[in-house]
Tab-separated table of C-alpha atoms in Angstrom:
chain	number	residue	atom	x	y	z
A	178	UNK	CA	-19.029	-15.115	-5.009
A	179	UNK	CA	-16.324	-15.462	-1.975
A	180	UNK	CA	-17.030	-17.928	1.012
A	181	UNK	CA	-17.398	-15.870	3.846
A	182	UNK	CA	-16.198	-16.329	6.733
A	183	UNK	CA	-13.550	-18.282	5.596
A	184	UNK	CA	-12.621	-15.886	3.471
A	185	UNK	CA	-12.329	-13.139	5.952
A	186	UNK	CA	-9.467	-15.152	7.267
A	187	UNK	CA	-7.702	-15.528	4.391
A	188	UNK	CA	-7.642	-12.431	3.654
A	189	UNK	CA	-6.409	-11.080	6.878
A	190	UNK	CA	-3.691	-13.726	6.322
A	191	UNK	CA	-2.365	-12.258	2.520
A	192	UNK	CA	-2.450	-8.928	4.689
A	193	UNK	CA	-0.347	-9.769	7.204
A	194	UNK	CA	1.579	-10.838	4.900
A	195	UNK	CA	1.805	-7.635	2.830
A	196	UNK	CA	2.325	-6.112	6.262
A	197	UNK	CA	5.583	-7.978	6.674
A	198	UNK	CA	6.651	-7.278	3.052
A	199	UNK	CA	6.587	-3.534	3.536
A	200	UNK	CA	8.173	-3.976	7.167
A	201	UNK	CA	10.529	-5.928	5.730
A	202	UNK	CA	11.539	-3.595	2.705
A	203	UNK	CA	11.340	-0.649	5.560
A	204	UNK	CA	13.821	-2.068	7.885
A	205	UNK	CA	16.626	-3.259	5.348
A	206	UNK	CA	16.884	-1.415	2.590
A	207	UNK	CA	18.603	1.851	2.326
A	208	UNK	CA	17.508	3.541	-0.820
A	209	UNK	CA	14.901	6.494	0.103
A	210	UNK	CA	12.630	5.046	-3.109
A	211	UNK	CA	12.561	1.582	-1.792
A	212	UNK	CA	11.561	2.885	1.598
A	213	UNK	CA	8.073	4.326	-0.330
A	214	UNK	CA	7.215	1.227	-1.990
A	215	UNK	CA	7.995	-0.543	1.314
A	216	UNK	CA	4.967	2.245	2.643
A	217	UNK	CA	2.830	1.335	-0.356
A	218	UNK	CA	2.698	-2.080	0.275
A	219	UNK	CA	1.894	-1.430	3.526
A	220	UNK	CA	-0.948	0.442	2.774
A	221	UNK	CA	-2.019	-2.297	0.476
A	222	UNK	CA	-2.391	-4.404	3.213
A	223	UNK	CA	-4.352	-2.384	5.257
A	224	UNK	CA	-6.463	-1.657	2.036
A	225	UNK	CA	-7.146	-5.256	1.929
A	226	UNK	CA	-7.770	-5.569	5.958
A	227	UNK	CA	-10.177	-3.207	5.644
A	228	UNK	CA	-12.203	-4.195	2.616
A	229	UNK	CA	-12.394	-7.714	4.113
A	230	UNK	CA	-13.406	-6.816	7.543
A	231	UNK	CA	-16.115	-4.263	6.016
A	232	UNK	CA	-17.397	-7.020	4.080
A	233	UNK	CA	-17.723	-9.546	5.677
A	234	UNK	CA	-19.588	-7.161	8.465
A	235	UNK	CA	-21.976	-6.225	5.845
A	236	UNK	CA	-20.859	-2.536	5.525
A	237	UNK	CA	-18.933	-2.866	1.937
A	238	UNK	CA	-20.111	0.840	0.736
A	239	UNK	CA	-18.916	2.071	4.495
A	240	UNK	CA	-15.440	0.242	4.484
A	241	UNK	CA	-15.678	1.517	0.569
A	242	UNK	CA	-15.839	5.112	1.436
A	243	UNK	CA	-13.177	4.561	3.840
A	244	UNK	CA	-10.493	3.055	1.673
A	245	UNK	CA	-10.923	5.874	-0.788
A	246	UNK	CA	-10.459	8.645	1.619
A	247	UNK	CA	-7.009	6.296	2.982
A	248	UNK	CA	-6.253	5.901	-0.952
A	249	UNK	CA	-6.481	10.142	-1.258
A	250	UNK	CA	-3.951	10.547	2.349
A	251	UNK	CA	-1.961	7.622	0.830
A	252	UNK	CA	-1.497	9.659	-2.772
A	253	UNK	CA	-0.860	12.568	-0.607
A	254	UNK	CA	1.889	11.567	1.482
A	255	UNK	CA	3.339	9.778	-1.326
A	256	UNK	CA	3.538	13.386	-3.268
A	257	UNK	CA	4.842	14.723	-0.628
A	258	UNK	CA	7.617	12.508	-0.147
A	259	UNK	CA	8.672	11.928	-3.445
A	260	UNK	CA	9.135	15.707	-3.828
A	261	UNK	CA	11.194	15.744	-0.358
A	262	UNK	CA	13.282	12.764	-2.248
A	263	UNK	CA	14.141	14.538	-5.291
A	264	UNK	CA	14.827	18.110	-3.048
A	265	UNK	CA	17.346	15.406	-1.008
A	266	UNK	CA	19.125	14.317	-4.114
A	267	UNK	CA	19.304	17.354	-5.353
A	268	UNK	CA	21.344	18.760	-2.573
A	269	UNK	CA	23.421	15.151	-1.413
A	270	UNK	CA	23.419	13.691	-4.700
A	271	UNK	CA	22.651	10.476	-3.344
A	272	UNK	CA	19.044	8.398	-2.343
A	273	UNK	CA	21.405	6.833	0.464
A	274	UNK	CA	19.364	7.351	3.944
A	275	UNK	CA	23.026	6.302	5.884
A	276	UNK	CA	24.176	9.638	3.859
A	277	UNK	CA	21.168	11.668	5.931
A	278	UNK	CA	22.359	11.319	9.371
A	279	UNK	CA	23.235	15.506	9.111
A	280	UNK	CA	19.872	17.119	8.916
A	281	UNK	CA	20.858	20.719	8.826
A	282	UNK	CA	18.655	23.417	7.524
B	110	UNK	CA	-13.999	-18.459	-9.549
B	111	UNK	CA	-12.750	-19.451	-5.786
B	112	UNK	CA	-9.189	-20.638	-7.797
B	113	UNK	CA	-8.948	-16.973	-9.589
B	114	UNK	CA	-9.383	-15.112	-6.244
B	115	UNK	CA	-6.876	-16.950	-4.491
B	116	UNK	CA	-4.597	-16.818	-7.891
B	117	UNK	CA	-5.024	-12.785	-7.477
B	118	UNK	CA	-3.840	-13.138	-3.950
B	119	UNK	CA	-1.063	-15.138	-4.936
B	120	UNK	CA	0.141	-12.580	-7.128
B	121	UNK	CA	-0.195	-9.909	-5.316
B	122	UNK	CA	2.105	-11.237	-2.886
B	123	UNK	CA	4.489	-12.460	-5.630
B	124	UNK	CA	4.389	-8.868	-6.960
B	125	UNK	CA	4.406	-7.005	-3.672
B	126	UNK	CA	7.875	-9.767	-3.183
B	127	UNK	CA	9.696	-8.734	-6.671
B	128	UNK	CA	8.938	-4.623	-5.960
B	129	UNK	CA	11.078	-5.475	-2.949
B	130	UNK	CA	13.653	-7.492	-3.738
B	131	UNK	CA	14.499	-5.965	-7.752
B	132	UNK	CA	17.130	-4.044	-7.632
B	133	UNK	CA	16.027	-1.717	-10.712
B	134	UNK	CA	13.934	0.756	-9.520
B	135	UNK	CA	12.175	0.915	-12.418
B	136	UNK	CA	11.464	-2.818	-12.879
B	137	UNK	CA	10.414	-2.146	-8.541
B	138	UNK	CA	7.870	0.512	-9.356
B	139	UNK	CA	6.181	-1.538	-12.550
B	140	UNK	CA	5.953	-4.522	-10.315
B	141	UNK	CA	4.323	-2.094	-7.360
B	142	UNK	CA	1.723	-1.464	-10.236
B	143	UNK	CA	1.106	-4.691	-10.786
B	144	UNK	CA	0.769	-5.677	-7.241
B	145	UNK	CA	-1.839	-2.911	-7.343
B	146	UNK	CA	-3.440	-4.307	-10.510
B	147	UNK	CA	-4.379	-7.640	-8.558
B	148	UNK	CA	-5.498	-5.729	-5.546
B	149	UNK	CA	-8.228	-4.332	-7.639
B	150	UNK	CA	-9.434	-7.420	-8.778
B	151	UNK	CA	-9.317	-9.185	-5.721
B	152	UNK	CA	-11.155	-5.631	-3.967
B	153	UNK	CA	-13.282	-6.571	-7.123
B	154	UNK	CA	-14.214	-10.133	-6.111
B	155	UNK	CA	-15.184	-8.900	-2.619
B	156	UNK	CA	-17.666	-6.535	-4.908
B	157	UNK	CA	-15.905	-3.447	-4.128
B	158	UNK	CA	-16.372	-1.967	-7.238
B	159	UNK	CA	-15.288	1.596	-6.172
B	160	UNK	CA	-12.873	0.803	-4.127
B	161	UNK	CA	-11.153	-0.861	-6.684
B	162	UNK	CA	-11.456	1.512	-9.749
B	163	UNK	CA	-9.918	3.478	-7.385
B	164	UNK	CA	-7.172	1.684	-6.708
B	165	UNK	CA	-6.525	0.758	-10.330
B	166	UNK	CA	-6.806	4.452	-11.557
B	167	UNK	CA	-5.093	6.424	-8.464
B	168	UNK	CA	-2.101	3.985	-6.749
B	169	UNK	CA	-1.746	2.020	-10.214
B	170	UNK	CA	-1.643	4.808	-12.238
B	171	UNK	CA	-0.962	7.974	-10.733
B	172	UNK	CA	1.500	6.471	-8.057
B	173	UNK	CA	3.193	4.751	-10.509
B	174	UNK	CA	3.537	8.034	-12.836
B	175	UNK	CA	4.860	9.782	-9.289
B	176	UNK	CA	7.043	6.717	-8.758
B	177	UNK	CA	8.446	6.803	-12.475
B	178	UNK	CA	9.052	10.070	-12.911
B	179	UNK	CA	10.907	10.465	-9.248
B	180	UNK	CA	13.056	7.694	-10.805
B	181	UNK	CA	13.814	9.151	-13.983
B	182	UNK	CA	14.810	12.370	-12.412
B	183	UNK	CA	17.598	10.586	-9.642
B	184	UNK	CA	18.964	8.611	-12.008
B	185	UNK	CA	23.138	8.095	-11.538
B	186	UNK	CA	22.860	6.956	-8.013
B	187	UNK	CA	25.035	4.101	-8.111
B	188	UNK	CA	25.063	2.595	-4.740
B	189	UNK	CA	24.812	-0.799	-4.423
B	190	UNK	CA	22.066	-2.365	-1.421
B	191	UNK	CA	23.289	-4.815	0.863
B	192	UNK	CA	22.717	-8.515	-0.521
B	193	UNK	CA	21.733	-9.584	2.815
B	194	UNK	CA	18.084	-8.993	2.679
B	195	UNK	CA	18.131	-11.245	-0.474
B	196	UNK	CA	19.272	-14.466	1.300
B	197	UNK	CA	17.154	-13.305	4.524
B	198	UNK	CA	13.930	-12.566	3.416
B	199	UNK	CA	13.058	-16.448	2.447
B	200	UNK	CA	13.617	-17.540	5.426
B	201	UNK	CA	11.687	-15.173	7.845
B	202	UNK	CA	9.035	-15.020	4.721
B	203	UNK	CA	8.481	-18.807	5.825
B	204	UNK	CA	8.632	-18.558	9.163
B	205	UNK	CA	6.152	-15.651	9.337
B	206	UNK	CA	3.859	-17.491	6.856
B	207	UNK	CA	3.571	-20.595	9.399
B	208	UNK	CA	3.143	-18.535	12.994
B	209	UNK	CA	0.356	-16.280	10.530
B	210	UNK	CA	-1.629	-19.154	9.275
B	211	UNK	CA	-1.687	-20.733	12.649
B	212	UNK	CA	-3.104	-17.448	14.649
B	213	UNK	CA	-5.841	-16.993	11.949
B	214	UNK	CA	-6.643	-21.099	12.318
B	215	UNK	CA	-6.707	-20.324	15.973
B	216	UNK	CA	-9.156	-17.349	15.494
B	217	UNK	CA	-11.256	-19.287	13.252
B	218	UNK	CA	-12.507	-21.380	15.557
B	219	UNK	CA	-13.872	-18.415	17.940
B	220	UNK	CA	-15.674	-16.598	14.957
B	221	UNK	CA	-19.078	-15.472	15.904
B	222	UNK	CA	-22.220	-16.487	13.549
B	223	UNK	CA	-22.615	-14.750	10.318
B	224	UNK	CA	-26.795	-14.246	11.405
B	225	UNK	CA	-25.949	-11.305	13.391
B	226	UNK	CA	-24.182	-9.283	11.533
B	227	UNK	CA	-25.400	-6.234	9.600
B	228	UNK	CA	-26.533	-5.423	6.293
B	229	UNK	CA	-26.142	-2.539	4.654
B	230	UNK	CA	-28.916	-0.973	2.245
B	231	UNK	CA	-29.114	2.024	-0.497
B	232	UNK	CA	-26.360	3.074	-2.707
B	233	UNK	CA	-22.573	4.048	-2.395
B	234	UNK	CA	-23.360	7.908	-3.196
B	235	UNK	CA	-25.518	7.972	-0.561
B	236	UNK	CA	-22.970	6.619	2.111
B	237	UNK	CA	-20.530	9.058	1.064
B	238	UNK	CA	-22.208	12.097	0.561
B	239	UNK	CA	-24.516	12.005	3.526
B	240	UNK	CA	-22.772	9.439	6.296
B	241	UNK	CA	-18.927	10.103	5.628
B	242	UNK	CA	-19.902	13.919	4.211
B	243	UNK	CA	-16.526	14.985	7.427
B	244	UNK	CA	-14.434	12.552	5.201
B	245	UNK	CA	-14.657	14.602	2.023
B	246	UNK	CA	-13.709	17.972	4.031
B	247	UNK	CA	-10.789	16.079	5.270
B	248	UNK	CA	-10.390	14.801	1.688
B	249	UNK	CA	-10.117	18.140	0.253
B	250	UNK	CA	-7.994	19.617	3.391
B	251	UNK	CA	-5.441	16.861	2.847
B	252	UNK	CA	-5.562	17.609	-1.148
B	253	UNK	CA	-4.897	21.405	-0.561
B	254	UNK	CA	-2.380	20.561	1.916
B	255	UNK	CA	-0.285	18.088	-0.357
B	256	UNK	CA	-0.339	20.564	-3.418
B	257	UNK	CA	0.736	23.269	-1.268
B	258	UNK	CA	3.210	21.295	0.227
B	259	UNK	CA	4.831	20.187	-2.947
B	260	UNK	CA	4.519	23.829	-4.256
B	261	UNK	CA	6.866	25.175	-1.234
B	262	UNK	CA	9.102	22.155	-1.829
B	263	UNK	CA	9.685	22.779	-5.855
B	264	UNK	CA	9.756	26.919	-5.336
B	265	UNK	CA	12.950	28.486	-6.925
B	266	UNK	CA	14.953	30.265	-4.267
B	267	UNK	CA	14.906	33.915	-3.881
B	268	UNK	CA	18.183	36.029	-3.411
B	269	UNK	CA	17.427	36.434	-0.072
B	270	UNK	CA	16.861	32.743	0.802
């Protein structure tokens, strides 16, 4: 269906790309929400990197099994986070990370 | 079919771009979803079938339900984002397009013949239960330890606390 190895490359190229996105979104915004899509999209490109690579090696139900154990630590973390986010606006009121520079207990 | 592949890419970039730069959260996490959306069907072209109901059913959905819900519940923050990444972004989007596309036409012209490459037989239950069978303890240890970590972050406080 895809022309491989050309494909491989252009691939790697859109996730680069959606590596730079989430980098991007990570190092300028400020609003604690933002800063886990910026993460999400960054895992989409390594979702992508992967799937490629494992394809065009051959070993799709290996880089398969892979990206859904990543996809289960992604939804994790995620969790995680989000529930850390709405603990942090719950005691500052505010999603702004410039406003968490005093991590106190 | 070649055009619809590299339309998906196209959009997931376009969508992965508006989550960014939106300054509605909500409007952010709908276009994360779709950005997701595409993903699957592009993991779906590369006949990752799994792989991409997963990523339709678990990031589009259930992320998106985190996402939405996480929004609904901080609502009346009212400070404003620098506009700065808005005039920005374009321009280093551009620039990191070009130096990108030139590294991968540079690597294309070492890649190695497609003869000697592997091939992978029998079906995708097999792989995972017997090959990756360490993955699915780790799985379930990272499970438990994200519902037990949310527990402890959502308990009520005590009167001693």
């Amino acid at each position: 269906m895809i022309n491989l190895p050309n494909d491989f490359y252009l691939n790697l190229i859109f996730a680069f790309i959606l590596f730079f996105i989430g980098l991007y979104c990570l190092l300028s915004m400020r609003n604690l929400i933002k800063l886990l899509i910026g993460i999400e999209i960054i895992a989409k490109g390594v979702t992508l990197a992967l799937i490629s690579a494992s394809s065009v090696k051959g070993l799709i139900l290996t880089g398969q099994s892979l990206v859904i154990t990543f996809i289960v630590v992604e939804v994790c973390a995620i969790a995680v986070a989000l529930a850390l986010v709405i603990n942090l606006y719950r005691h500052t009121g505010s999603l702004d990370v410039k406003k968490l520079t005093k991590l106190r207990g | 079919m070649q055009e619809l592949y590299l339309i998906s890419l196209c959009a997931l970039v376009f969508f992965s771009v508006l989550a960014v730069l939106l300054k509605d959260l909500l409007k952010a996490a709908l276009s994360l979803m779709a950005a997701s959306v595409f993903l699957a069907v592009v993991l779906f072209f590369m006949k990752a079938y799994y792989a991409g109901v997963f990523e339709i059913s678990v990031v589009a959905g259930l992320i998106t339900v985190l996402f939405v819900s996480t929004i609904g519940l901080t609502r009346g923050d009212d400070f404003k984002e620098s506009k700065l990444p808005v005039y920005i972004f374009p321009l280093f989007f551009i620039w990191f397009i070009i130096i990108d596309i030139l590294i991968m036409y540079l690597l294309l012209s070492k890649m190695p013949p497609l003869t000697k490459w592997l091939s992978e037989s029998g079906k995708f239950g097999d792989v995972l239960w017997q090959k990756r069978t360490f993955d699915l303890f780790a799985q379930i240890g990272i499970i438990f330890a994200g519902v037990f970590s949310v527990l402890a972050l959502f308990r009520k406080r005590d009167k001693n606390d």
